[in-house]
XYZ file of C-alpha atoms in Angstrom:
407
model
C 125.484 104.771 114.411
C 122.943 104.040 112.835
C 122.031 104.929 108.715
C 119.066 107.416 109.693
C 122.033 108.802 112.625
C 124.225 109.513 110.275
C 122.606 111.224 107.541
C 120.848 113.562 109.775
C 124.557 114.640 111.198
C 125.026 115.274 107.898
C 122.596 117.549 106.836
C 123.607 119.396 109.962
C 127.034 119.953 108.745
C 125.827 121.553 105.607
C 123.481 123.434 107.205
C 126.614 124.370 109.161
C 128.431 125.970 106.528
C 124.945 127.244 104.108
C 127.068 129.197 101.163
C 129.906 126.272 100.982
C 127.823 124.047 100.613
C 125.389 126.289 98.193
C 128.901 126.658 96.277
C 130.289 123.023 96.987
C 126.501 122.326 94.741
C 126.772 124.481 92.375
C 128.921 122.538 90.311
C 126.915 119.478 90.392
C 123.614 121.114 89.767
C 125.466 122.963 86.204
C 126.264 118.809 85.633
C 123.479 117.345 86.660
C 121.692 120.308 84.313
C 124.198 119.904 81.997
C 123.248 116.034 81.764
C 119.472 116.266 81.908
C 119.719 118.384 79.502
C 121.262 117.610 76.597
C 120.400 113.941 77.249
C 116.847 114.388 76.737
C 118.144 116.984 73.862
C 119.077 113.807 72.048
C 116.191 111.593 72.953
C 113.706 114.450 71.643
C 115.921 114.440 68.545
C 116.154 110.892 68.253
C 112.058 110.972 68.366
C 111.515 114.154 66.192
C 114.035 112.261 63.024
C 111.960 108.627 63.815
C 109.017 111.181 63.341
C 109.814 112.530 59.882
C 111.093 109.522 58.852
C 108.152 107.150 59.515
C 105.991 110.440 57.598
C 108.249 109.047 53.881
C 106.814 105.669 55.199
C 110.478 103.846 56.025
C 109.101 100.548 53.659
C 109.169 102.789 50.761
C 111.384 101.980 47.980
C 112.128 105.075 45.437
C 112.597 104.553 41.730
C 115.388 106.654 39.167
C 116.461 107.625 35.989
C 120.099 107.309 35.980
C 123.097 105.456 36.826
C 126.157 104.472 34.773
C 124.669 104.987 31.322
C 123.945 108.044 29.458
C 120.212 108.485 27.090
C 122.879 108.276 23.667
C 124.805 104.806 24.866
C 121.026 104.236 25.700
C 119.642 104.435 22.730
C 122.701 103.387 20.563
C 121.726 100.334 23.151
C 118.315 100.248 21.818
C 117.249 100.695 25.528
C 114.359 101.707 27.221
C 114.727 105.485 27.763
C 114.618 106.008 30.851
C 112.426 104.900 32.901
C 108.245 105.267 31.435
C 104.682 104.482 32.666
C 105.080 100.495 31.481
C 108.380 99.694 34.050
C 105.510 101.515 36.549
C 103.179 98.650 34.943
C 105.622 96.044 35.815
C 106.855 96.181 39.268
C 103.148 96.745 39.913
C 103.027 92.224 39.313
C 106.403 91.924 41.952
C 104.460 89.537 44.180
C 107.323 91.781 47.174
C 105.556 94.916 46.015
C 101.848 95.812 47.610
C 102.279 98.688 44.131
C 103.865 100.997 41.766
C 102.552 105.041 41.351
C 104.709 106.508 38.007
C 104.918 110.448 39.369
C 105.725 113.374 37.312
C 106.856 117.025 38.914
C 108.176 120.265 38.023
C 107.067 123.965 39.462
C 105.252 126.044 37.886
C 103.043 129.194 38.719
C 99.284 128.903 39.972
C 96.391 131.137 39.975
C 93.902 131.851 41.422
C 92.258 135.276 41.880
C 94.592 137.707 42.569
C 96.859 135.759 44.298
C 99.732 134.227 42.812
C 102.792 132.100 42.921
C 105.212 129.406 42.613
C 105.000 125.850 43.564
C 106.232 122.523 43.176
C 103.117 120.221 40.907
C 102.930 116.217 41.214
C 101.687 114.001 38.019
C 100.995 111.485 40.102
C 98.209 108.154 39.908
C 95.381 106.653 42.074
C 98.675 104.160 43.899
C 100.206 106.810 44.770
C 97.648 107.969 47.472
C 98.081 104.998 49.003
C 101.495 103.916 48.871
C 102.232 107.589 49.745
C 99.476 107.689 52.357
C 98.391 110.748 51.361
C 94.996 111.531 53.449
C 91.992 113.943 52.519
C 90.751 116.173 54.706
C 88.210 117.214 52.016
C 86.807 115.998 48.894
C 87.936 112.806 47.382
C 91.267 112.243 44.749
C 91.288 111.419 41.451
C 90.239 108.032 39.940
C 91.670 105.758 37.050
C 88.817 106.857 34.998
C 90.470 110.352 35.386
C 93.717 109.298 34.596
C 93.037 107.921 30.941
C 90.616 111.439 30.148
C 93.725 113.890 31.226
C 91.169 115.194 33.100
C 92.282 118.735 34.950
C 91.740 118.010 38.288
C 94.030 119.222 41.199
C 94.831 118.155 44.970
C 96.023 121.025 46.904
C 97.737 120.541 50.406
C 96.562 123.010 53.209
C 98.929 126.195 53.064
C 97.805 126.328 49.181
C 94.177 126.016 50.123
C 94.680 128.374 53.008
C 96.622 131.182 50.227
C 93.711 130.979 47.863
C 91.187 130.406 49.289
C 91.244 131.798 51.917
C 88.172 130.506 54.525
C 86.105 129.695 51.857
C 85.582 126.491 50.096
C 88.029 125.066 48.096
C 85.237 122.580 46.479
C 84.405 122.904 42.537
C 86.468 126.163 42.075
C 89.190 126.352 39.863
C 93.522 127.175 40.278
C 95.192 127.495 37.194
C 98.721 126.674 36.094
C 100.483 127.854 33.953
C 96.992 129.851 33.362
C 95.625 126.036 32.080
C 92.337 126.353 34.755
C 92.117 123.148 37.229
C 88.992 122.401 39.123
C 89.933 121.740 42.440
C 88.398 117.696 44.212
C 90.101 117.444 46.865
C 92.280 119.607 49.596
C 95.228 116.854 51.428
C 95.005 115.730 55.199
C 98.020 117.198 58.225
C 101.193 119.026 56.892
C 105.220 117.251 57.168
C 108.305 116.596 55.310
C 108.616 114.566 51.764
C 111.075 112.006 51.097
C 111.526 115.573 48.082
C 112.564 117.812 51.346
C 108.522 120.433 50.642
C 105.959 119.715 52.862
C 102.524 117.951 51.876
C 101.151 120.575 53.299
C 101.783 122.920 49.784
C 101.604 119.379 47.102
C 99.961 120.196 44.158
C 98.899 117.181 43.213
C 97.285 116.215 38.802
C 96.558 112.795 37.670
C 100.217 112.768 35.338
C 98.605 112.692 31.481
C 97.028 116.060 33.376
C 101.194 117.023 33.689
C 101.944 115.709 30.461
C 99.633 116.844 28.243
C 99.755 120.294 29.515
C 102.956 120.750 31.754
C 105.816 118.572 31.883
C 107.791 117.994 28.951
C 109.988 114.667 28.976
C 112.057 113.659 26.132
C 109.728 110.499 25.421
C 105.723 110.707 25.640
C 106.497 107.652 27.945
C 108.486 109.066 29.833
C 108.228 109.597 34.029
C 110.411 111.287 36.756
C 110.563 108.487 38.703
C 108.895 105.693 40.682
C 107.998 105.537 43.303
C 107.246 101.617 45.396
C 105.919 100.107 49.351
C 108.158 96.800 50.058
C 104.915 94.085 51.393
C 105.269 93.919 55.403
C 107.551 91.550 57.069
C 109.536 90.652 54.171
C 112.555 92.113 53.515
C 113.009 95.066 51.948
C 116.257 94.167 50.322
C 114.763 91.020 48.769
C 112.288 93.879 46.425
C 115.561 96.150 45.685
C 116.876 92.887 44.209
C 113.762 91.905 42.421
C 112.715 95.660 41.362
C 116.366 95.762 39.824
C 115.943 91.559 37.342
C 112.742 92.986 35.950
C 114.064 97.163 34.914
C 117.677 95.570 33.422
C 115.358 92.325 31.898
C 112.948 95.514 30.777
C 116.205 98.094 29.175
C 117.661 94.713 27.665
C 120.909 95.817 30.043
C 123.192 92.901 29.549
C 124.975 90.944 32.649
C 127.935 93.285 32.604
C 126.919 96.556 31.758
C 125.618 98.674 35.208
C 121.711 99.554 35.474
C 120.770 102.743 34.421
C 118.017 103.348 37.774
C 118.470 104.225 40.556
C 117.224 102.145 43.907
C 117.132 104.466 46.949
C 114.970 102.734 49.552
C 114.531 105.226 52.998
C 114.958 102.518 55.744
C 118.196 102.913 54.411
C 118.173 107.105 55.220
C 116.179 105.915 58.311
C 119.340 104.255 59.864
C 121.392 106.320 58.981
C 119.606 108.828 61.000
C 119.635 106.933 64.026
C 123.208 106.420 63.973
C 123.469 109.900 63.436
C 120.901 111.278 66.269
C 122.675 108.939 68.396
C 125.796 109.541 67.916
C 124.741 113.355 68.636
C 122.920 112.706 72.191
C 126.200 110.457 73.223
C 128.383 113.207 72.421
C 126.062 115.528 74.515
C 126.247 113.602 77.249
C 129.605 113.374 77.614
C 129.980 117.235 77.176
C 127.813 117.597 79.858
C 129.378 114.825 81.772
C 132.680 116.639 81.524
C 131.004 120.054 84.326
C 130.360 116.802 86.770
C 133.645 115.611 86.721
C 135.229 119.229 87.897
C 131.591 119.942 90.005
C 132.886 115.877 91.622
C 136.271 117.375 92.122
C 135.225 121.171 93.399
C 133.318 118.931 96.169
C 136.661 116.989 97.098
C 138.792 120.034 97.680
C 136.154 121.562 100.286
C 135.918 117.943 102.185
C 139.380 117.754 102.022
C 139.053 121.206 103.622
C 136.057 120.068 106.070
C 138.409 116.792 107.187
C 141.377 119.955 108.025
C 138.850 121.569 109.533
C 137.051 119.421 111.609
C 140.071 117.226 113.284
C 139.310 117.788 116.849
C 135.574 116.962 116.234
C 137.095 113.872 114.502
C 139.784 113.323 117.510
C 136.360 113.315 120.071
C 134.640 111.195 118.266
C 137.046 108.019 117.976
C 137.932 109.158 121.479
C 134.168 107.951 122.164
C 134.154 105.303 121.109
C 133.067 106.026 117.249
C 134.902 103.114 114.456
C 137.178 104.106 111.530
C 133.602 102.617 109.061
C 131.953 105.611 111.196
C 133.487 108.172 110.487
C 133.618 106.700 106.857
C 130.582 107.009 106.528
C 129.845 110.646 107.128
C 131.750 112.094 105.422
C 131.302 109.954 103.231
C 127.135 110.029 103.041
C 127.597 114.929 103.305
C 129.360 113.915 100.181
C 126.580 111.864 98.820
C 123.670 114.850 100.047
C 125.436 117.235 98.504
C 125.925 115.925 95.163
C 122.319 114.228 96.265
C 120.920 118.233 96.629
C 122.575 119.336 94.092
C 120.584 116.255 91.301
C 117.505 117.977 92.173
C 117.670 120.471 91.815
C 120.099 120.679 88.536
C 116.661 118.071 87.473
C 114.587 121.183 88.098
C 116.175 123.393 86.394
C 116.705 121.236 83.271
C 112.792 120.319 84.236
C 112.387 124.226 83.437
C 115.732 124.502 80.910
C 112.883 121.871 78.603
C 109.575 123.336 79.563
C 110.696 127.092 77.901
C 111.829 125.212 75.067
C 109.238 122.811 74.367
C 106.863 125.764 74.500
C 108.229 128.123 71.839
C 106.241 125.558 69.487
C 109.680 124.795 67.506
C 110.748 121.708 69.157
C 109.402 119.521 72.425
C 111.615 117.979 74.311
C 111.641 116.137 77.957
C 112.411 115.325 81.354
C 111.682 111.556 80.264
C 112.142 109.152 83.601
C 115.697 107.067 82.286
C 117.615 110.515 81.670
C 116.178 111.505 85.872
C 117.667 107.477 86.999
C 120.498 108.383 85.400
C 121.244 111.856 87.147
C 120.733 110.626 89.863
C 122.726 107.841 89.427
C 125.868 110.019 88.182
C 125.402 111.807 90.848
C 125.040 109.625 93.454
C 128.116 107.656 92.178
C 129.609 110.695 91.630
C 129.389 111.636 95.702
C 130.500 108.340 96.481
C 134.212 108.292 93.876
C 135.500 111.773 95.032
C 134.542 111.725 98.181
C 135.680 108.185 99.293
C 139.095 110.426 99.415
C 138.497 112.980 102.403
C 136.303 110.173 104.230
C 139.367 107.796 103.899
C 142.045 109.894 105.524
C 139.037 110.971 108.086
C 139.153 107.858 108.743
C 143.078 106.929 108.782
C 143.527 109.473 111.562
C 144.489 108.753 114.798
C 142.710 109.857 117.997
C 145.671 111.197 119.999
C 146.931 113.178 116.452
C 143.306 114.460 116.332
C 142.894 116.346 120.321
C 146.176 117.768 119.748
C 145.323 119.282 116.721
C 145.005 123.484 116.923
């Protein structure tokens, strides 16, 4: 018998016992659905985390005050207090960085008309817009001249604009921050998570000098809460970190054996950690799905053994008229693989429907990739061969005379 004839016989046998075939396929269908959907969820989760981290900027470095030296010890050592505007200007001269920008921040009450809300207000320099990749939907950002003049102007996120100036052009209008009037000069484009956990659409941004003069109080006039820097493309961030440490240790007059009074956070390290975690979760999800596939394979082996017993006389007749043991082996093995493949196709269809349903909610995008389909079909075929081989081999070892005497 050629392969086409064997395949036809396999599907004919499956059709002769439809209920049993469907019940046998059920285990494989559940297993393939689990494997395909869980692999798709793992892949989608990795892409989602990657997209969120890309929005933060994977070549970003943030310098925060702190470390093992207290403020009192810094003052006793005549060291520079925390981080300053001058520190940010010094970092701007580093060849390993594209730029640096100091920032102040705090939570304040916003008022415009009858609307009132609490929001995080950021005081920054124009350089921050370039470093963080902030783009404007409307208007423009403030300039260095505005920073020098401590101009009371503000750039707001899209959600803030919708809340306080619903269906109206916010440009030129005033918004009060802690009862101090600021003029809206721009609206940010888009939304997305920020490094501090906030959302781009919720940002309220003012010149850093205006924030210092009107809103944020610091122990020293020149203090900043943190400095955002960006490593140059194609250069090692580790080298940039060492350059930052060298400059700040020198400026803060820290001795060789003394610890830093600042810390440098690398967003790329967050990305690497998140990628490892998401890859581990994806693998775990795939293994959970594989367990259900193995259970389905055991069910196939059981049914195939029953089928061999039921068709003993048929096997004897086939062998008596010239069928060889390998023909019988191929016959039963093809039936097992056919059941698995049919169950796999149904499982992939169910997984695709579930993925479409999850995506339709708009909260999380799940897509069944071609790779996931190939893996699922390969798995189902492998399960069919693995769990169908023993029953098929057992059938091929039967003796024709014993088969024909079997009642």
